[in-house]
GROMACS .gro file of C-alpha atoms in nm:
model
  326
    1MET     CA    1   0.000   0.000   0.000
    2GLN     CA    2   0.122   0.351  -0.081
    3ILE     CA    3   0.156   0.578   0.222
    4LEU     CA    4   0.174   0.948   0.133
    5VAL     CA    5   0.315   1.163   0.414
    6SER     CA    6   0.306   1.539   0.367
    7GLY     CA    7   0.418   1.805   0.612
    8SER     CA    8   0.753   1.955   0.704
    9LEU     CA    9   1.113   1.847   0.681
   10ALA     CA   10   1.322   2.028   0.941
   11ILE     CA   11   1.637   2.028   1.148
   12ASP     CA   12   1.545   2.017   1.518
   13ARG     CA   13   1.787   2.197   1.748
   14ILE     CA   14   1.694   2.076   2.094
   15MET     CA   15   1.809   2.230   2.421
   16THR     CA   16   1.745   2.126   2.782
   17PHE     CA   17   1.666   2.368   3.064
   18ASN     CA   18   1.730   2.226   3.412
   19GLY     CA   19   1.436   2.398   3.577
   20ARG     CA   20   1.070   2.485   3.520
   21PHE     CA   21   0.954   2.762   3.291
   22GLY     CA   22   0.666   2.838   3.526
   23ASP     CA   23   0.903   2.930   3.808
   24HIS     CA   24   1.031   3.222   3.598
   25ILE     CA   25   0.698   3.365   3.488
   26VAL     CA   26   0.542   3.640   3.700
   27PRO     CA   27   0.162   3.611   3.655
   28GLU     CA   28   0.115   3.986   3.691
   29ARG     CA   29   0.362   4.047   3.405
   30ILE     CA   30   0.252   3.793   3.144
   31HIS     CA   31   0.167   4.082   2.910
   32GLN     CA   32   0.535   4.176   2.906
   33ILE     CA   33   0.757   3.866   2.909
   34ASN     CA   34   1.134   3.891   2.872
   35LEU     CA   35   1.296   3.563   2.974
   36SER     CA   36   1.641   3.412   2.931
   37PHE     CA   37   1.727   3.050   3.012
   38THR     CA   38   2.071   2.893   3.042
   39VAL     CA   39   2.045   2.551   2.882
   40GLU     CA   40   2.238   2.239   2.984
   41GLY     CA   41   2.288   2.088   2.642
   42PHE     CA   42   2.236   2.132   2.268
   43ASN     CA   43   2.181   1.874   1.996
   44ALA     CA   44   2.072   1.890   1.632
   45PHE     CA   45   1.851   1.618   1.485
   46PHE     CA   46   1.670   1.548   1.161
   47GLY     CA   47   1.300   1.616   1.213
   48GLY     CA   48   0.987   1.779   1.078
   49THR     CA   49   0.642   1.623   1.086
   50ALA     CA   50   0.670   1.445   0.750
   51GLY     CA   51   1.018   1.316   0.824
   52ASN     CA   52   0.923   1.196   1.171
   53ILE     CA   53   0.606   1.016   1.063
   54ALA     CA   54   0.786   0.856   0.769
   55TYR     CA   55   1.064   0.741   1.000
   56SER     CA   56   0.810   0.581   1.234
   57LEU     CA   57   0.655   0.397   0.941
   58ALA     CA   58   0.998   0.283   0.822
   59MET     CA   59   1.063   0.134   1.168
   60LEU     CA   60   0.741  -0.063   1.112
   61GLY     CA   61   0.868  -0.205   0.784
   62GLN     CA   62   0.671   0.029   0.557
   63GLU     CA   63   0.790   0.234   0.258
   64PRO     CA   64   0.634   0.580   0.297
   65ARG     CA   65   0.657   0.853   0.034
   66ILE     CA   66   0.740   1.197   0.174
   67VAL     CA   67   0.572   1.489  -0.005
   68ALA     CA   68   0.742   1.803   0.128
   69ALA     CA   69   0.995   2.077   0.051
   70ILE     CA   70   1.357   2.089   0.167
   71GLY     CA   71   1.630   2.352   0.131
   72SER     CA   72   1.965   2.367  -0.044
   73ASP     CA   73   2.127   2.194   0.255
   74TYR     CA   74   1.935   1.875   0.177
   75ARG     CA   75   2.218   1.629   0.117
   76ASP     CA   76   2.275   1.505   0.472
   77TYR     CA   77   1.901   1.463   0.530
   78PHE     CA   78   1.861   1.274   0.201
   79THR     CA   79   2.146   1.042   0.302
   80TRP     CA   80   1.976   0.978   0.635
   81LEU     CA   81   1.643   0.901   0.470
   82ALA     CA   82   1.805   0.667   0.218
   83ASP     CA   83   1.991   0.486   0.497
   84ASN     CA   84   1.653   0.422   0.660
   85GLY     CA   85   1.480   0.304   0.343
   86ILE     CA   86   1.273   0.619   0.285
   87ALA     CA   87   1.236   0.742  -0.074
   88THR     CA   88   1.313   1.107  -0.157
   89GLY     CA   89   1.171   1.124  -0.511
   90ASP     CA   90   0.862   1.326  -0.413
   91ILE     CA   91   1.054   1.586  -0.208
   92ARG     CA   92   1.094   1.930  -0.371
   93ILE     CA   93   1.437   2.091  -0.334
   94VAL     CA   94   1.416   2.470  -0.293
   95ASN     CA   95   1.766   2.593  -0.371
   96GLU     CA   96   1.708   2.953  -0.262
   97GLU     CA   97   1.609   2.855   0.094
   98ALA     CA   98   1.755   2.664   0.387
   99THR     CA   99   1.570   2.365   0.530
  100ALA     CA  100   1.313   2.457   0.794
  101SER     CA  101   1.454   2.473   1.146
  102ALA     CA  102   1.296   2.427   1.490
  103PHE     CA  103   1.461   2.559   1.805
  104ILE     CA  104   1.316   2.369   2.102
  105VAL     CA  105   1.381   2.422   2.473
  106THR     CA  106   1.247   2.152   2.710
  107ASP     CA  107   1.227   2.208   3.086
  108SER     CA  108   1.246   1.953   3.369
  109ALA     CA  109   0.867   1.903   3.360
  110ASP     CA  110   0.875   1.826   2.985
  111ASN     CA  111   0.718   2.163   2.898
  112GLN     CA  112   0.849   2.303   2.570
  113ILE     CA  113   0.906   2.641   2.408
  114THR     CA  114   0.967   2.629   2.033
  115GLY     CA  115   1.077   2.881   1.772
  116PHE     CA  116   1.037   2.780   1.409
  117ASN     CA  117   1.189   2.916   1.087
  118PRO     CA  118   0.990   2.773   0.793
  119GLY     CA  119   1.263   2.818   0.530
  120ALA     CA  120   1.187   2.593   0.233
  121MET     CA  121   0.849   2.507   0.384
  122LYS     CA  122   0.725   2.847   0.266
  123HIS     CA  123   0.712   2.696  -0.083
  124ALA     CA  124   0.429   2.467  -0.190
  125THR     CA  125   0.532   2.119  -0.298
  126GLY     CA  126   0.255   2.011  -0.532
  127PHE     CA  127   0.151   1.651  -0.593
  128ASP     CA  128  -0.075   1.477  -0.847
  129PHE     CA  129  -0.314   1.258  -0.649
  130GLY     CA  130  -0.478   1.151  -0.974
  131LYS     CA  131  -0.189   0.910  -1.027
  132ALA     CA  132  -0.255   0.729  -0.697
  133ASP     CA  133  -0.478   0.422  -0.669
  134PRO     CA  134  -0.747   0.506  -0.409
  135ALA     CA  135  -0.785   0.140  -0.313
  136ASP     CA  136  -0.413   0.111  -0.241
  137THR     CA  137  -0.328   0.449  -0.085
  138ILE     CA  138  -0.353   0.621   0.252
  139ASN     CA  139  -0.269   0.988   0.293
  140ILE     CA  140  -0.174   1.190   0.601
  141VAL     CA  141  -0.166   1.569   0.582
  142SER     CA  142   0.046   1.692   0.873
  143PRO     CA  143   0.161   2.047   0.962
  144GLY     CA  144   0.353   2.205   0.679
  145ASN     CA  145   0.292   2.451   0.397
  146LEU     CA  146  -0.069   2.576   0.428
  147THR     CA  147  -0.132   2.568   0.052
  148ASP     CA  148  -0.018   2.206   0.042
  149MET     CA  149  -0.231   2.118   0.344
  150THR     CA  150  -0.540   2.267   0.180
  151ASP     CA  151  -0.474   2.114  -0.162
  152PHE     CA  152  -0.356   1.775  -0.040
  153SER     CA  153  -0.664   1.719   0.175
  154ALA     CA  154  -0.907   1.836  -0.096
  155ASP     CA  155  -0.735   1.663  -0.390
  156ALA     CA  156  -0.691   1.333  -0.209
  157TYR     CA  157  -1.046   1.336  -0.078
  158ARG     CA  158  -1.184   1.403  -0.429
  159ALA     CA  159  -0.970   1.115  -0.559
  160GLY     CA  160  -1.130   0.883  -0.302
  161ILE     CA  161  -0.808   0.838  -0.102
  162TYR     CA  162  -0.840   0.778   0.272
  163THR     CA  163  -0.707   1.099   0.428
  164ILE     CA  164  -0.593   1.185   0.781
  165PHE     CA  165  -0.586   1.555   0.867
  166ASP     CA  166  -0.336   1.653   1.136
  167PRO     CA  167  -0.322   2.035   1.172
  168GLY     CA  168  -0.111   2.040   1.490
  169GLN     CA  169   0.128   2.334   1.517
  170SER     CA  170  -0.024   2.502   1.210
  171LEU     CA  171  -0.352   2.578   1.392
  172PRO     CA  172  -0.280   2.945   1.475
  173ALA     CA  173  -0.249   3.020   1.102
  174TRP     CA  174  -0.594   2.887   1.004
  175ASP     CA  175  -0.920   3.074   0.979
  176ALA     CA  176  -1.243   2.898   1.070
  177ASP     CA  177  -1.364   2.830   0.716
  178GLY     CA  178  -1.032   2.699   0.587
  179LEU     CA  179  -0.987   2.471   0.887
  180ALA     CA  180  -1.341   2.335   0.865
  181ALA     CA  181  -1.298   2.269   0.492
  182CYS     CA  182  -0.983   2.061   0.549
  183ILE     CA  183  -1.153   1.864   0.825
  184ALA     CA  184  -1.450   1.800   0.596
  185ASN     CA  185  -1.206   1.673   0.333
  186SER     CA  186  -1.067   1.412   0.572
  187HIS     CA  187  -1.178   1.076   0.702
  188LEU     CA  188  -0.996   1.112   1.034
  189LEU     CA  189  -0.891   1.417   1.238
  190ILE     CA  190  -0.603   1.377   1.484
  191ALA     CA  191  -0.479   1.628   1.743
  192ASN     CA  192  -0.379   1.646   2.108
  193ASP     CA  193  -0.636   1.757   2.365
  194TYR     CA  194  -0.524   2.121   2.365
  195GLU     CA  195  -0.527   2.135   1.985
  196MET     CA  196  -0.868   1.966   1.967
  197ALA     CA  197  -1.006   2.231   2.204
  198LEU     CA  198  -0.857   2.502   1.984
  199ILE     CA  199  -1.010   2.340   1.675
  200ALA     CA  200  -1.349   2.338   1.849
  201GLU     CA  201  -1.311   2.704   1.940
  202LYS     CA  202  -1.202   2.811   1.592
  203THR     CA  203  -1.473   2.618   1.408
  204GLY     CA  204  -1.749   2.668   1.666
  205ARG     CA  205  -1.807   2.293   1.676
  206ASP     CA  206  -1.790   2.050   1.967
  207ASN     CA  207  -1.685   1.686   1.921
  208ALA     CA  208  -2.024   1.591   1.782
  209GLY     CA  209  -2.007   1.882   1.541
  210LEU     CA  210  -1.657   1.785   1.428
  211LEU     CA  211  -1.777   1.429   1.372
  212ASP     CA  212  -2.039   1.573   1.137
  213LEU     CA  213  -1.744   1.689   0.924
  214THR     CA  214  -1.519   1.384   0.949
  215GLY     CA  215  -1.563   1.020   1.042
  216VAL     CA  216  -1.316   0.973   1.328
  217LEU     CA  217  -1.158   1.191   1.598
  218VAL     CA  218  -0.832   1.072   1.755
  219THR     CA  219  -0.735   1.287   2.054
  220THR     CA  220  -0.403   1.220   2.225
  221LEU     CA  221  -0.419   1.292   2.599
  222GLY     CA  222  -0.057   1.266   2.707
  223GLU     CA  223  -0.026   1.061   3.026
  224GLN     CA  224  -0.401   0.989   3.010
  225GLY     CA  225  -0.372   0.795   2.684
  226VAL     CA  226  -0.578   0.842   2.368
  227ARG     CA  227  -0.949   0.900   2.304
  228VAL     CA  228  -1.093   0.760   1.982
  229SER     CA  229  -1.437   0.889   1.886
  230ILE     CA  230  -1.678   0.794   1.609
  231PRO     CA  231  -2.049   0.887   1.579
  232GLU     CA  232  -2.149   0.557   1.743
  233GLY     CA  233  -1.931   0.594   2.052
  234GLN     CA  234  -1.580   0.634   2.186
  235VAL     CA  235  -1.302   0.444   2.364
  236ILE     CA  236  -1.010   0.550   2.582
  237VAL     CA  237  -0.681   0.373   2.510
  238PRO     CA  238  -0.446   0.383   2.811
  239PRO     CA  239  -0.083   0.478   2.748
  240VAL     CA  240   0.211   0.239   2.753
  241HIS     CA  241   0.395   0.286   3.082
  242THR     CA  242   0.749   0.412   3.025
  243ASP     CA  243   1.003   0.442   3.307
  244ASN     CA  244   1.285   0.588   3.100
  245VAL     CA  245   1.144   0.910   2.952
  246VAL     CA  246   1.434   1.101   2.793
  247ASP     CA  247   1.266   1.337   2.544
  248PRO     CA  248   0.895   1.371   2.458
  249THR     CA  249   0.971   1.549   2.131
  250GLY     CA  250   0.838   1.347   1.838
  251ALA     CA  251   0.622   1.109   2.042
  252GLY     CA  252   0.311   1.229   1.859
  253ASP     CA  253   0.465   1.168   1.519
  254ALA     CA  254   0.581   0.821   1.623
  255PHE     CA  255   0.223   0.756   1.739
  256ARG     CA  256   0.091   0.856   1.398
  257GLY     CA  257   0.312   0.602   1.224
  258GLY     CA  258   0.174   0.323   1.439
  259LEU     CA  259  -0.181   0.450   1.397
  260ILE     CA  260  -0.144   0.439   1.019
  261LEU     CA  261  -0.013   0.083   1.029
  262GLY     CA  262  -0.313  -0.016   1.242
  263LEU     CA  263  -0.553   0.152   0.999
  264MET     CA  264  -0.394  -0.030   0.707
  265HIS     CA  265  -0.411  -0.373   0.868
  266PRO     CA  266  -0.782  -0.453   0.823
  267VAL     CA  267  -0.757  -0.345   0.460
  268THR     CA  268  -0.436  -0.521   0.365
  269ALA     CA  269  -0.476  -0.833   0.577
  270ALA     CA  270  -0.793  -0.917   0.767
  271HIS     CA  271  -1.032  -0.791   0.498
  272ALA     CA  272  -0.818  -0.858   0.193
  273ASN     CA  273  -1.035  -1.147   0.079
  274GLU     CA  274  -1.362  -0.983   0.180
  275GLY     CA  275  -1.354  -0.672  -0.036
  276GLY     CA  276  -1.279  -0.468   0.277
  277SER     CA  277  -1.197  -0.097   0.270
  278PHE     CA  278  -1.119   0.183   0.510
  279ALA     CA  279  -1.493   0.250   0.526
  280SER     CA  280  -1.535  -0.079   0.712
  281ILE     CA  281  -1.296   0.006   0.997
  282THR     CA  282  -1.465  -0.051   1.333
  283LEU     CA  283  -1.414   0.117   1.669
  284ARG     CA  284  -1.232  -0.194   1.788
  285GLN     CA  285  -0.991  -0.171   1.496
  286LEU     CA  286  -0.937   0.198   1.563
  287GLU     CA  287  -0.865   0.110   1.926
  288ARG     CA  288  -0.603  -0.140   1.816
  289ALA     CA  289  -0.447   0.117   1.582
  290ALA     CA  290  -0.420   0.361   1.874
  291GLN     CA  291  -0.258   0.089   2.085
  292ILE     CA  292   0.006   0.032   1.816
  293GLY     CA  293   0.063   0.406   1.799
  294SER     CA  294   0.104   0.427   2.176
  295ALA     CA  295   0.362   0.148   2.168
  296CYS     CA  296   0.558   0.334   1.897
  297ALA     CA  297   0.553   0.651   2.108
  298HIS     CA  298   0.686   0.445   2.401
  299PHE     CA  299   1.005   0.376   2.205
  300ALA     CA  300   1.039   0.732   2.074
  301ILE     CA  301   1.042   0.904   2.414
  302GLN     CA  302   1.331   0.690   2.538
  303GLN     CA  303   1.578   0.861   2.304
  304PRO     CA  304   1.667   1.225   2.237
  305GLY     CA  305   1.547   1.371   1.909
  306THR     CA  306   1.265   1.248   1.689
  307GLN     CA  307   1.435   0.993   1.462
  308GLU     CA  308   1.688   0.832   1.693
  309TYR     CA  309   1.490   0.540   1.836
  310ARG     CA  310   1.501   0.188   1.696
  311TYR     CA  311   1.317  -0.133   1.775
  312THR     CA  312   1.226  -0.465   1.617
  313ARG     CA  313   0.878  -0.594   1.542
  314GLU     CA  314   0.936  -0.857   1.810
  315GLU     CA  315   1.005  -0.581   2.065
  316LEU     CA  316   0.693  -0.395   1.951
  317ASP     CA  317   0.479  -0.708   1.985
  318ALA     CA  318   0.619  -0.766   2.334
  319VAL     CA  319   0.526  -0.413   2.443
  320LEU     CA  320   0.176  -0.451   2.300
  321GLU     CA  321   0.130  -0.782   2.478
  322GLN     CA  322   0.250  -0.643   2.809
  323ALA     CA  323   0.048  -0.321   2.786
  324TYR     CA  324  -0.275  -0.448   2.636
  325GLY     CA  325  -0.265  -0.824   2.684
  326ARG     CA  326  -0.322  -0.910   2.318
   0.00000   0.00000   0.00000
């Protein structure tokens, strides 16, 4: 099955602050913040939403296609992707820009402050969804160029391709109509609980109203797990317990890779001889997909960066068995 992953490609520059941001914020002065933090360490990692999700899928034995833009400094990132079995043929090289960069500071309570330079991501990538087979393709639209996000959700949906919309960090840039249109052009909306609340506020729709636009809501709840909602009901998937949390950055993207694998499974395996399609996915199958995603996130948070973790399918199966008993 073809897996199309659009979004950003970026270099993540991650720093650690040995303290809590909240201890340095004066509530009476939040309208005028001027803070400086001395960090304990600095590392640069390959990242970006498209790169991270594709990497997660590669760890699961899949061959995702990244649809994104990268800058003139692309060579090292392309080497990394090739070393991990990820194709680069659909990535646009923008020679007049540098690759997008994120500057992330994480405190001792895992709170984060991020600055982001879009660089090459300012340029639309373009992709012809008419060449994809709807019965053999799944598409995730993650935070990246807004024109691409709008076009890739609409074009894929018109082509009959199962589409996941993941607005994430791009939410502040959307107006209500544009956001609602992208959600309506998706089969599944995924966001964390804060982002889902912001989506509800921007669109003026509660969960039931959002489900009128799309078929499935997947809300990640951090330490509380994941909530999966469909019009017929919902289920809470508990998280995988992790003792060795090193860096939460990229856990959500790792989760998305596992979720996609779980969504593919009933189409490519269990229903293959029954004429099954994504339309036949049940709440139980969505629950299992969220469990796989949670297990992938468990591995990601035990390493710094967003593409540094590794595991085998046997290790993944063992975590799933231990956490969910099946």
